[in-house]
Coordinates of C-alpha atoms in Angstrom, one line a residue:
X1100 CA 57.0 -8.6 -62.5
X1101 CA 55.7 -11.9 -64.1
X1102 CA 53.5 -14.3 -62.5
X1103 CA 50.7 -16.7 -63.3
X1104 CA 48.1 -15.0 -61.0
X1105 CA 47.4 -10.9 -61.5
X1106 CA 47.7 -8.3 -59.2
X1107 CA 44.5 -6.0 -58.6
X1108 CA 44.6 -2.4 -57.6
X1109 CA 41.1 -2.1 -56.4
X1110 CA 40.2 2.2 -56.2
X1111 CA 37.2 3.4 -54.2
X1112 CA 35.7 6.6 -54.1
X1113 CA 32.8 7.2 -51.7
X1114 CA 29.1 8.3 -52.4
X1115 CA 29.8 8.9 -56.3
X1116 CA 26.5 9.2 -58.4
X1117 CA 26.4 6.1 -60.8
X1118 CA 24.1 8.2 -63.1
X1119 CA 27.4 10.4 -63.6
X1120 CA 29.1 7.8 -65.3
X1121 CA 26.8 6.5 -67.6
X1122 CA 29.5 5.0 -69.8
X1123 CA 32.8 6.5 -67.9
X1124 CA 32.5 9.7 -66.8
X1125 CA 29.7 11.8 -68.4
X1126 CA 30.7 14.6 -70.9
X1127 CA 30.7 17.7 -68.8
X1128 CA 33.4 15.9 -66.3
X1129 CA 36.8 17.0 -66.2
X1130 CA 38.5 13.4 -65.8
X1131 CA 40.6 13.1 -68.2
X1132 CA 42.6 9.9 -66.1
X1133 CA 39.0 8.0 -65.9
X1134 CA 37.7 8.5 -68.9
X1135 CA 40.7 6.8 -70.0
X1136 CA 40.7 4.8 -68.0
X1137 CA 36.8 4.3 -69.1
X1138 CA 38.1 3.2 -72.6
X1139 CA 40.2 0.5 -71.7
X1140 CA 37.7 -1.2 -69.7
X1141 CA 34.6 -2.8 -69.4
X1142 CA 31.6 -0.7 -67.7
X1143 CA 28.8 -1.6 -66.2
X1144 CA 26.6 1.1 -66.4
X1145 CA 23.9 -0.2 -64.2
X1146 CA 25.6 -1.1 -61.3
X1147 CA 24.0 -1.2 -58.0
X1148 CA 25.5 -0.8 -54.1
X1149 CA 24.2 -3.1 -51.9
X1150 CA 22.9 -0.9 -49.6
X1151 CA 22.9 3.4 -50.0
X1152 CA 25.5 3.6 -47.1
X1153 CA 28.7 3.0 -46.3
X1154 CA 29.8 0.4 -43.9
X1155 CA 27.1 -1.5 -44.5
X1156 CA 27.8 -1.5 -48.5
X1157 CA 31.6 -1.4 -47.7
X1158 CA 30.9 -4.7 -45.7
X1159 CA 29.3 -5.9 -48.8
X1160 CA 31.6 -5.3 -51.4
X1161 CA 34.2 -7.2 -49.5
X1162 CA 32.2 -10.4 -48.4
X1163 CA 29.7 -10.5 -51.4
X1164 CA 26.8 -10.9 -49.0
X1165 CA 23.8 -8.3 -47.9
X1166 CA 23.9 -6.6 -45.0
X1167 CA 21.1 -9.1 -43.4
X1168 CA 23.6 -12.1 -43.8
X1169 CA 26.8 -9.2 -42.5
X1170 CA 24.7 -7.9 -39.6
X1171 CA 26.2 -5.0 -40.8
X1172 CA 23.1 -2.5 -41.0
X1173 CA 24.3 0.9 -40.5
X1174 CA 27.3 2.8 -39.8
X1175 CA 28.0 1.3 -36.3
X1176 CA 27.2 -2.2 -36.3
X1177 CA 29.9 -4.2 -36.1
X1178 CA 31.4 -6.1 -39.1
X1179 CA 32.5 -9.8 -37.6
X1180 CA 35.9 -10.8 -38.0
X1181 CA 34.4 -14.7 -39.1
X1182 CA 33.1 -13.5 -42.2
X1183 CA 36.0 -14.3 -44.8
X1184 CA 36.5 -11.6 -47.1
X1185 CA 37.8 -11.2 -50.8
X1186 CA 41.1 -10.0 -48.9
X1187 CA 40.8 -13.1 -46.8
X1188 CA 40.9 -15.4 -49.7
X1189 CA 43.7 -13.8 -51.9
X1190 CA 46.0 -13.5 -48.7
X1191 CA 45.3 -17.3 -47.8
X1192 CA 46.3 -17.8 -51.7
X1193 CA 49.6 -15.6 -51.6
X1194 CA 48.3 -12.4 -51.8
X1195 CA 49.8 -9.4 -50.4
X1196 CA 47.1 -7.8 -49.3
X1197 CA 47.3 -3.9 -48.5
X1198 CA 44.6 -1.1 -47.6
X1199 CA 45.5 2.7 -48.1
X1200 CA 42.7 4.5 -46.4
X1201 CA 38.8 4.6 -46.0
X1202 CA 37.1 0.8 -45.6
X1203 CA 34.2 2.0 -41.9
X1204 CA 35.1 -1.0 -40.4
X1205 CA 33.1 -1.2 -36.6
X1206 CA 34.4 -3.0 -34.2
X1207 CA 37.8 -4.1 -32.7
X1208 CA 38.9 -6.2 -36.1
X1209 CA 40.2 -3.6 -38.1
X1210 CA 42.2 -5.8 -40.8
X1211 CA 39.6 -8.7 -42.4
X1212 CA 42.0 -9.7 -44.3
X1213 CA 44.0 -6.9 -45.0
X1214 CA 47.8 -8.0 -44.1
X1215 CA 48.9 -4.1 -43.5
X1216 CA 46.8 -0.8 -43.6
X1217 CA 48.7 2.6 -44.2
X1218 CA 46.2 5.1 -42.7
X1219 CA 43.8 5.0 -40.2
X1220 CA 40.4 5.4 -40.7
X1221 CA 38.7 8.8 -41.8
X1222 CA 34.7 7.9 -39.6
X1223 CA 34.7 6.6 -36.5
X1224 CA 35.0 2.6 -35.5
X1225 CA 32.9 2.2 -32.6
X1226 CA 29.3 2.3 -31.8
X1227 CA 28.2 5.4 -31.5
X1228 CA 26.2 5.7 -34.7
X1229 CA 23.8 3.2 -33.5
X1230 CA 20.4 4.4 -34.8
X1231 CA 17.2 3.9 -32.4
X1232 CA 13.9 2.6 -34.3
X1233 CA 12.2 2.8 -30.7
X1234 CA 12.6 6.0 -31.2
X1235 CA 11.5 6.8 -34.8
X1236 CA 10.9 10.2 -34.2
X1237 CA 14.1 11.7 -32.7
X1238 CA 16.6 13.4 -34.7
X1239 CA 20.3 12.5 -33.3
X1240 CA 21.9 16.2 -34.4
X1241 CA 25.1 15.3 -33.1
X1242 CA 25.8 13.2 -35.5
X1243 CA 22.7 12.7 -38.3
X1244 CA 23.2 14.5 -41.6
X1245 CA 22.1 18.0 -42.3
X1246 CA 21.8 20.5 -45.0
X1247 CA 24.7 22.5 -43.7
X1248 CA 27.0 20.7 -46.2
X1249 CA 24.7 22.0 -48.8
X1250 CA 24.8 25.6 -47.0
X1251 CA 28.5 26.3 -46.6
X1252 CA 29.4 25.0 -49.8
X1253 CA 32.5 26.4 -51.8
X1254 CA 36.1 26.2 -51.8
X1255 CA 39.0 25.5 -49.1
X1256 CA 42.4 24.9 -50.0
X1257 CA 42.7 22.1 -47.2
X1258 CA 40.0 20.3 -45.4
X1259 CA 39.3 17.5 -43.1
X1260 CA 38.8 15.3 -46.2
X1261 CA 41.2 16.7 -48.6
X1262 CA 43.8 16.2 -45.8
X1263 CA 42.8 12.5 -45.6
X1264 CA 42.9 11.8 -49.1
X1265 CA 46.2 13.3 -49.8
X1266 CA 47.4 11.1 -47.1
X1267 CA 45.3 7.8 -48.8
X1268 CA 47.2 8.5 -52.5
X1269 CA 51.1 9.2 -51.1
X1270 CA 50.6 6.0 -48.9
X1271 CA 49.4 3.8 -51.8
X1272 CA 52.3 5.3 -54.6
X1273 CA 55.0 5.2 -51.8
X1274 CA 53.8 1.2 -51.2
X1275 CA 53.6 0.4 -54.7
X1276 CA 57.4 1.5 -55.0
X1277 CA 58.2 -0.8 -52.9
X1278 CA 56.2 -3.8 -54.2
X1279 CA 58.5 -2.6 -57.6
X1280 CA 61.5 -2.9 -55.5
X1281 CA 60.2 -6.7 -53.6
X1282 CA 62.4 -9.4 -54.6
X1283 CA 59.6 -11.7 -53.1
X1284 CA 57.7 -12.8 -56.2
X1285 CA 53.9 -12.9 -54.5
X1286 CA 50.8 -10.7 -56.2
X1287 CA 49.3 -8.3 -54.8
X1288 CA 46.4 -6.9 -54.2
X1289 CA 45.9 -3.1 -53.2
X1290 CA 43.3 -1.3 -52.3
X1291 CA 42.9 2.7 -52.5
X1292 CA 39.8 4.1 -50.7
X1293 CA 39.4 7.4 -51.2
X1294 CA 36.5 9.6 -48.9
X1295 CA 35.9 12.2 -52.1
X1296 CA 33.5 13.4 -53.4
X1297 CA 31.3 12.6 -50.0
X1298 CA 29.8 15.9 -48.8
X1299 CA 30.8 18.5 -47.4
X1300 CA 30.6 20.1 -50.9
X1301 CA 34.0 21.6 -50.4
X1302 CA 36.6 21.5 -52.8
X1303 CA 40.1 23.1 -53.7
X1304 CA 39.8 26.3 -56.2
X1305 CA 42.2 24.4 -59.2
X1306 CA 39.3 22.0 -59.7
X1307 CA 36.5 24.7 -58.7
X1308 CA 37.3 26.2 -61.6
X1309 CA 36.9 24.2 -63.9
X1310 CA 33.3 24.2 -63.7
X1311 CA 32.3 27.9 -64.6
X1312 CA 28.7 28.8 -63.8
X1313 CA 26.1 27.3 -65.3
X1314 CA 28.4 24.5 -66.9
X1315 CA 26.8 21.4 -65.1
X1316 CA 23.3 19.7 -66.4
X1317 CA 20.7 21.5 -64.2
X1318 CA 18.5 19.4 -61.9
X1319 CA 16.6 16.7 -63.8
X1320 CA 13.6 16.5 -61.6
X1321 CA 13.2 19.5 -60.0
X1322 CA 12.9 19.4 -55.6
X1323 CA 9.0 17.9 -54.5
X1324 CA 7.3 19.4 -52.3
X1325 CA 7.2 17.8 -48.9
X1326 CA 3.6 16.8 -49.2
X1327 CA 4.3 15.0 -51.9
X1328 CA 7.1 12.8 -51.1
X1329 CA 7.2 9.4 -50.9
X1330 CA 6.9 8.2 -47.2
X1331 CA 10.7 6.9 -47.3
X1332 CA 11.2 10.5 -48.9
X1333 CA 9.4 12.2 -46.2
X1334 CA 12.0 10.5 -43.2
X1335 CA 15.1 11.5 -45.4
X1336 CA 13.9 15.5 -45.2
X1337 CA 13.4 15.4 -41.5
X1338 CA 16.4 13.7 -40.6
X1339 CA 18.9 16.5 -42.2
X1340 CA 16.5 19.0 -40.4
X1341 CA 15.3 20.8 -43.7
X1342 CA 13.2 23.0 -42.0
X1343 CA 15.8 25.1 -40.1
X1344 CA 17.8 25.7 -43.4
X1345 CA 16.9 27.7 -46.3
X1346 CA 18.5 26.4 -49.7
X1347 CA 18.9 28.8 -52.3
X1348 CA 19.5 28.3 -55.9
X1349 CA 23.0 29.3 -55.8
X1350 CA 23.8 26.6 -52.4
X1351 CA 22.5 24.1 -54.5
X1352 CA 24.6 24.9 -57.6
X1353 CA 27.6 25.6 -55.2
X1354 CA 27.4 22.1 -53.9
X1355 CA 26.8 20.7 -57.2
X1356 CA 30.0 22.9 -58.4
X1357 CA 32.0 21.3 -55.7
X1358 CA 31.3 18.0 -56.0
X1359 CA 32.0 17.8 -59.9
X1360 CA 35.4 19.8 -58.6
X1361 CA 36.2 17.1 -55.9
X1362 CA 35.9 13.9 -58.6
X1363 CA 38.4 16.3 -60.9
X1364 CA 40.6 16.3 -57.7
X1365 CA 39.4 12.6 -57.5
X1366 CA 40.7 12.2 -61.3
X1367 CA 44.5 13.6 -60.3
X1368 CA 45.1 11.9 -57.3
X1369 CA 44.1 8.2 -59.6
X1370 CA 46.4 9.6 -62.1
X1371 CA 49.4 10.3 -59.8
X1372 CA 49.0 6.1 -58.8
X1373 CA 47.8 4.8 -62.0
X1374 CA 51.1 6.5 -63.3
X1375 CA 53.3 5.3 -60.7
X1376 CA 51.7 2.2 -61.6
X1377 CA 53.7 2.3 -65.1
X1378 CA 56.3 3.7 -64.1
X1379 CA 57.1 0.9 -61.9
X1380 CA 56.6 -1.4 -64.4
X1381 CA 53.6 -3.4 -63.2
X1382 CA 51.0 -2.2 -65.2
X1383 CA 50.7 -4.9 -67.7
X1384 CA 50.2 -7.8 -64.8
X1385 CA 48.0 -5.4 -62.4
X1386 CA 44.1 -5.0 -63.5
X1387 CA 42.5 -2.2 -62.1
X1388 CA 38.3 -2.2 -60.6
X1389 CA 36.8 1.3 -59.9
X1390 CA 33.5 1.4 -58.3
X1391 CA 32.3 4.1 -55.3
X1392 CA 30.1 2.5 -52.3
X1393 CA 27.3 3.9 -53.0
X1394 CA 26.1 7.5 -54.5
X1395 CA 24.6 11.4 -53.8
X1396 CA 21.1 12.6 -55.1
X1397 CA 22.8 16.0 -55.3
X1398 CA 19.4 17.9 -55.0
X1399 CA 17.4 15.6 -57.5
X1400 CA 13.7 15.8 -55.7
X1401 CA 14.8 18.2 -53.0
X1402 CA 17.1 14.7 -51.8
X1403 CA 20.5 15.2 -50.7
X1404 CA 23.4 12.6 -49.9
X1405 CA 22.3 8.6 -49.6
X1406 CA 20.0 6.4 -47.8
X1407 CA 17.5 6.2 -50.6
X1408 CA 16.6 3.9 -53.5
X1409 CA 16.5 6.3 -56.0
X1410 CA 19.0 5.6 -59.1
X1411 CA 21.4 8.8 -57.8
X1412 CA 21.9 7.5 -54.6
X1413 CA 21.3 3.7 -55.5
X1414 CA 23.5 3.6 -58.3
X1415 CA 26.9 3.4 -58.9
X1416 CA 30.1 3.3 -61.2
X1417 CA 31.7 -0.2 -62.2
X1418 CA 35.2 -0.3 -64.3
X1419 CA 37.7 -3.2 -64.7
X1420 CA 40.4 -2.8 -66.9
X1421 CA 42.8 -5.5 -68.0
X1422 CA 44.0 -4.6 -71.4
X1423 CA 45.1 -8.2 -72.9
X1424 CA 42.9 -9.9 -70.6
X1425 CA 39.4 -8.4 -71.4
X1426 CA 38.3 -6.2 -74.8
X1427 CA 36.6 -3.0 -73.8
X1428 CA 33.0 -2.8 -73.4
X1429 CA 29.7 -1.2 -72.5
X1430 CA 27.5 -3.4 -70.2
X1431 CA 24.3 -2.5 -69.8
X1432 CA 22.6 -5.4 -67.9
X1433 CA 22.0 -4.9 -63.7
X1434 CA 25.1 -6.0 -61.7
X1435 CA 26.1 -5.0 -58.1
X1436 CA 29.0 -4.4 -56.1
X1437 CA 28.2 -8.2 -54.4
X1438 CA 29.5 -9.2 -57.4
X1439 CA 33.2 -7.8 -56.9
X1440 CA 33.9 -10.2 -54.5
X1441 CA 33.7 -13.5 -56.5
X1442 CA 35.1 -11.9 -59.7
X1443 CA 37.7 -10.9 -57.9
X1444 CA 38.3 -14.6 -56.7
X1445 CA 37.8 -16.2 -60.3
X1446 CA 40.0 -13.7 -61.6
X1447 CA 42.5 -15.1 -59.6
X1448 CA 41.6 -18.3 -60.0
X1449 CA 41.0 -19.3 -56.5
X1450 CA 38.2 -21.7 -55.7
X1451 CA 36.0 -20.8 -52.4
X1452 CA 35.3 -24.5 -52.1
X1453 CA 32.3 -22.7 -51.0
X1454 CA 29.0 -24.0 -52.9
X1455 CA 28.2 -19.9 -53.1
X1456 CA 24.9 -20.2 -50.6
X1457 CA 26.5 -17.7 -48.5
X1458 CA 27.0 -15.2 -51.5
X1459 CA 24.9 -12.8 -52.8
X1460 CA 26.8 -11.9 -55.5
X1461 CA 27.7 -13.7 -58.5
X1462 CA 31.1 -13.8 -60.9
X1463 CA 31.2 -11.2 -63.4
X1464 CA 34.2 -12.9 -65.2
X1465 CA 31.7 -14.9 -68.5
X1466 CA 30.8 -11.0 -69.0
X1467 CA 34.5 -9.8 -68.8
X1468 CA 35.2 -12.7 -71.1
X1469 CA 32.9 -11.5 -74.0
X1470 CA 29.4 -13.5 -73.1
X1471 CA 26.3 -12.6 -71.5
X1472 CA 25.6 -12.4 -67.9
X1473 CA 22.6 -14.0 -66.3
X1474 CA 19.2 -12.4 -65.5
X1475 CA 19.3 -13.1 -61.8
X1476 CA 17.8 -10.1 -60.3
X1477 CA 20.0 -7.8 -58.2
X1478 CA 19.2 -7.1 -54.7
X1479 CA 19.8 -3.7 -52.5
X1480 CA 18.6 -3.4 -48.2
X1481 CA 18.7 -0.2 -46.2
X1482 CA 18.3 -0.4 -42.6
X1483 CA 20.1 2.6 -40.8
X1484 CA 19.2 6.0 -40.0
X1485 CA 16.0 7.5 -41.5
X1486 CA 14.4 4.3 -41.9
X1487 CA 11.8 2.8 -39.4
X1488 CA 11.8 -0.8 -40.6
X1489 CA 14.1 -2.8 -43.0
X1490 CA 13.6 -1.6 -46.6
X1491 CA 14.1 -3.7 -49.6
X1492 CA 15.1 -3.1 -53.7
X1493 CA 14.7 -5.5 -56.7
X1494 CA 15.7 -4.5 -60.1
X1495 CA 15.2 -6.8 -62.7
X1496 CA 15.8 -5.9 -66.3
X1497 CA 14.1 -2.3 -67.0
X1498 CA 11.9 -2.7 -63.1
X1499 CA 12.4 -1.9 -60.3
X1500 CA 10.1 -2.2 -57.0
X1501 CA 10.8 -0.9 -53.8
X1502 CA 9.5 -2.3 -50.4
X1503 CA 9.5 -1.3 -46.6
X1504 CA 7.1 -2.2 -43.9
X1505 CA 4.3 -0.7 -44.1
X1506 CA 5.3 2.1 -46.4
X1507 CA 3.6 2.0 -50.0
X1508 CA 5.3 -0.3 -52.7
X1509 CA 7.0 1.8 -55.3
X1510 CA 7.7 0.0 -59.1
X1511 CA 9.5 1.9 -61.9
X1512 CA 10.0 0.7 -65.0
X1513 CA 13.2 2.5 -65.8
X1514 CA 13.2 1.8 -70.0
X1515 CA 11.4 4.5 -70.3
X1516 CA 11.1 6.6 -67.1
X1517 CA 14.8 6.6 -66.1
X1518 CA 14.6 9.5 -63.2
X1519 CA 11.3 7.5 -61.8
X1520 CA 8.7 9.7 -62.1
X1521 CA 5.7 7.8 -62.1
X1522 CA 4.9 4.9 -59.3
X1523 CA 3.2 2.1 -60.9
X1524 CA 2.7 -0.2 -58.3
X1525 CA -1.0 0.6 -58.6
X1526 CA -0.9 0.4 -62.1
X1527 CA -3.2 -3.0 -63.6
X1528 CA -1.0 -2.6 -66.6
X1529 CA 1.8 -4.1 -64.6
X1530 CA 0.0 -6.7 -62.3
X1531 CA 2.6 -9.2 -64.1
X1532 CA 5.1 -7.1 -63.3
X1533 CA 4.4 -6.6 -59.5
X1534 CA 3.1 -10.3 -58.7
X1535 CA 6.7 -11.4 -60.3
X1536 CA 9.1 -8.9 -58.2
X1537 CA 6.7 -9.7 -55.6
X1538 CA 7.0 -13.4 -55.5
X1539 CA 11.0 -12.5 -55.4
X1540 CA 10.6 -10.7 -52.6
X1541 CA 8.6 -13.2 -50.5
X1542 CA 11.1 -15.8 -51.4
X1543 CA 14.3 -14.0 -50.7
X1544 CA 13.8 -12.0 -47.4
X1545 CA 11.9 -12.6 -44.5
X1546 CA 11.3 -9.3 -43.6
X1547 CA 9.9 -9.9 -39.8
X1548 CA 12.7 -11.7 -38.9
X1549 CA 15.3 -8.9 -40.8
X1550 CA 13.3 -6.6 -38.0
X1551 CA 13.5 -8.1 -35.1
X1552 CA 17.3 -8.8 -36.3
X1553 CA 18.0 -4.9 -36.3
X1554 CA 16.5 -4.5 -33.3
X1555 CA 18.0 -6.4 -31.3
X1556 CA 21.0 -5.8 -32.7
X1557 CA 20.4 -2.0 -32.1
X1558 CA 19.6 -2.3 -28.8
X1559 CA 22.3 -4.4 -27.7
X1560 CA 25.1 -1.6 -29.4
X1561 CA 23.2 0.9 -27.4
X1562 CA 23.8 -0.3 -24.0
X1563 CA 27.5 -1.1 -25.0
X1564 CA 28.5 2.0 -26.4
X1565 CA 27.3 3.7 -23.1
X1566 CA 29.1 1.7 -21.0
X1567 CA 32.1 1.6 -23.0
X1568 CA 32.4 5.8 -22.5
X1569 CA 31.9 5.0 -19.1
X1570 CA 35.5 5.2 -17.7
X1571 CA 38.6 4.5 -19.4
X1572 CA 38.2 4.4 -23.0
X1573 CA 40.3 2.4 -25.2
X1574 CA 39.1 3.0 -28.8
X1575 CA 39.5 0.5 -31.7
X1576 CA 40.9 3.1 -34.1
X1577 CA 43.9 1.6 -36.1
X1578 CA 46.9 3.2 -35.4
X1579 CA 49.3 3.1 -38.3
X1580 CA 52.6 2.4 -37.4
X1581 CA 55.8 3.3 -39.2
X1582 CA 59.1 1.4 -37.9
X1583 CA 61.5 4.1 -37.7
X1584 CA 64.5 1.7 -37.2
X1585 CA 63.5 -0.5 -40.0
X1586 CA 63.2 2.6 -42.6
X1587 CA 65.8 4.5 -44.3
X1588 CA 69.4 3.8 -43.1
X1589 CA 70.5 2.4 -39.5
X1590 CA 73.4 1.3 -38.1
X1591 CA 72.3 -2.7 -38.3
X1592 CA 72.0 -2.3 -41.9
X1593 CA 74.9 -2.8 -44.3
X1594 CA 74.5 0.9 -46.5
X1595 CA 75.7 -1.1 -49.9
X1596 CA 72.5 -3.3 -49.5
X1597 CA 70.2 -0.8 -48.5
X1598 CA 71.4 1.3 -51.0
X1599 CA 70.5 -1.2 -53.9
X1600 CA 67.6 -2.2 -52.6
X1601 CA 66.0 0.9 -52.6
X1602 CA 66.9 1.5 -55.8
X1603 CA 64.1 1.2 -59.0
X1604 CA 64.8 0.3 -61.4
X1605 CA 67.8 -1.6 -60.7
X1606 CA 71.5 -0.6 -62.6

């Protein structure tokens, strides 16, 4: 297929550890398909989520605005369908536009932008999740994280996730097939969202062992005593109920086993599409973009799973390959996933006619192109479960300062304390620093209004979701559908034609 305007096969993983791939997949890995893929593309090695969870970053990635522009704040708030999206903007263009699996979209638009989906959802769509900071004390088991994914870690041969994600890889080979075998001559964009390597720590025993015993780095900063956590910290250990679980050395390298297992499972199911890719001729017009949502502490500090600012859960993968288009390179400068959206645009030379006010993110394409990117400094919100009040992240160049409520400011100069050991917002040696990131702060967010914003957007979810299970229910789960009588051969189709058409390549 040639055509002035590239496709895109756009592949997601969920709550990958950035600090894992600190130039492709680190060393120990077994991912063979994305460290090459590593080599043919530019990385950005300091890449940043915009918020450590997943609908709310999900929501992000695709609209290239924070989750206090989205209202998308957490895992149940809904993501409104008048928010144009980068699948909104290739589709109007010509785009075929196609999701195969995870995106945690809430509320009844299940599409924004997406012209077909091929699975449903893997999390649910309504508002059940809602978090309750009038009640910052209660633990919501029935649906909160806990250390039983830490626990019960080890190996299954199918699971709730593997099945899902088996499902998410056929569906995106089977629909690449048949953009090889489209006569129409319109790009297209797909996107494969994969739920791996998200806890549970659970993996299939091919990929389990491939990571003998004591063949992963061992814990960089060893787990912090509960006294001394950071307030933030503090919240993060209640929530997943520590105190009625007792980890062992050998759950934690069990769960750290699986989840290097589950991106080698990760690695095969990329290869099966990245090959069907080729084989259907299209890899030399498609460019491919890897990234994960947002990342997994995997026991660093005693933290497992998201929801904090620290780099492992904060920090994640960035690849786009276009071999032709862009020369390979390590980039080391601060970028975030806000900034997929608009690259994606520029890459496709489409024109928002949008002065960007409403975007947070900026074009990556003068970097993909060889030149330097600015210094703006990149941005990061939490305000879901665990939290009490909206919290904040700058990073700019090597530091990064951390803000919520009343909680304690955190800075880290990362240059040279890279698993951010030492605090040094009290530190007069970097008053500069603070007053600076400080003065960016003040200027960008409001952070009363961002409150009261939550809030009220919490409490009105509450009252819905309990009336909505009041009664009949009618969910907003998508529902794939399959056309049996359009697929195949029937007896309104002329066998010759179908025949041929289904047919690649071509005799």
């Amino acid at each position: 297929m040639s055509q002035s305007k590239p496709n895109f096969i756009i592949i997601m993983v969920d709550q990958l550890n950035g600090t894992w791939f600190p130039d492709g997949p680190a060393d120990f890995l077994h991912a063979p398909t994305l460290k090459r893929l590593a080599r043919q593309s530019v990385r950005f090695s300091n890449t940043y989520c915009a918020s450590p969870l997943c609908a709310p970053s999900r929501a992000s990635f695709m609209s290239g605005q924070l989750p206090s522009k989205t209202g998308v704040y957490d895992n149940a708030a809904e993501f409104a369908s008048s928010i144009p999206t980068f699948a909104h903007y290739l589709r109007r263009t010509g785009y075929r536009t196609v999701l195969s699996g995870k995106m945690h979209f809430v509320g009844p638009d299940q599409m924004h932008g997406f012209e077909e989906r091929l699975t449903t959802d893997i999390y649910p769509v309504d508002f059940g999740w809602t978090p309750d900071w009038t009640k910052p004390d209660e633990r919501i088991d029935w649906w909160y994280h806990n250390l039983g994914s830490v626990t019960n870690a080890g190996t299954a041969e199918i699971t709730n996730q593997l099945e899902y994600d088996d499902e998410v890889a056929y569906h995106a080979k089977l629909r690449l097939y048949q953009f090889a075998r489209s006569e129409q001559d319109r790009p297209f964009c797909l996107t494969v969202s994969f739920t791996h390597p998200h806890d549970p720590y659970v993996a299939r025993k091919k990929y389990w062992d491939l990571y003998p015993e004591e063949s992963l780095p061992n814990i960089v900063v060893p787990p912090i005593s509960y006294a001394e956590q950071d307030i933030h910290s503090k919240r993060l250990f209640d929530m997943s109920d520590w105190r009625n679980y007792d980890l062992t050395t050998q759950m934690i390298a069990d769960s750290r086993r699986a989840y290097a297992a589950n991106i080698s499972y990760l690695d095969d199911k990329i290869s099966e599409l990245l090959t069907t890719l080729q084989e259907c001729q299209l890899d030399q017009d498609t460019i491919i973009l890897f990234t994960s949502d947002h990342g997994d502490m995997l026991g660093e500090r005693g933290l497992w799973f998201k929801m904090s600012f620290f780099e492992g859960s904060a920090r994640v993968p960035l690849m786009i390959s276009a071999p032709g288009r862009f020369a390979p390179a390590l980039v080391s400068s601060p970028a975030s996933t806000l900034d997929v959206m608009p690259t994606l645009l520029d890459l496709a030379g489409i024109n928002t006619g949008d002065p960007g006010h409403d975007l947070d993110g900026r074009s990556l394409l003068p970097t993909l192109l060889g030149g330097t990117q600015g210094t703006t400094p990149i941005s990061v919100e939490y305000a879901a479960e665990g939290s009490i009040a909206p919290m904040v992240m700058v990073r700019d160049g090597a530091f990064k300062m951390t803000r919520s409520g009343d909680d304690p400011d955190q800075l880290f100069n990362l240059a040279n304390d890279a698993n951010e050991v030492t605090n040094l917002a009290d530190d007069p040696d970097y008053t500069l620093e603070q007053q600076q990131l400080d003065a960016f702060i003040q200027q960008k967010w409001n952070l009363k209004h961002y409150d009261f914003d939550v809030r009220r957007s919490q409490s009105r979810r509450l009252v819905v979701y309990d009336a909505m299970r009041n009664g009949h229910y009618y969910p907003w789960d998508f529902q794939p559908l399959q056309k049996a009588s359009e697929r195949y051969m029937r007896n309104h189709m002329d066998l010759n034609i179908v025949e041929s058409e289904a047919r690649f390549p071509k005799k």
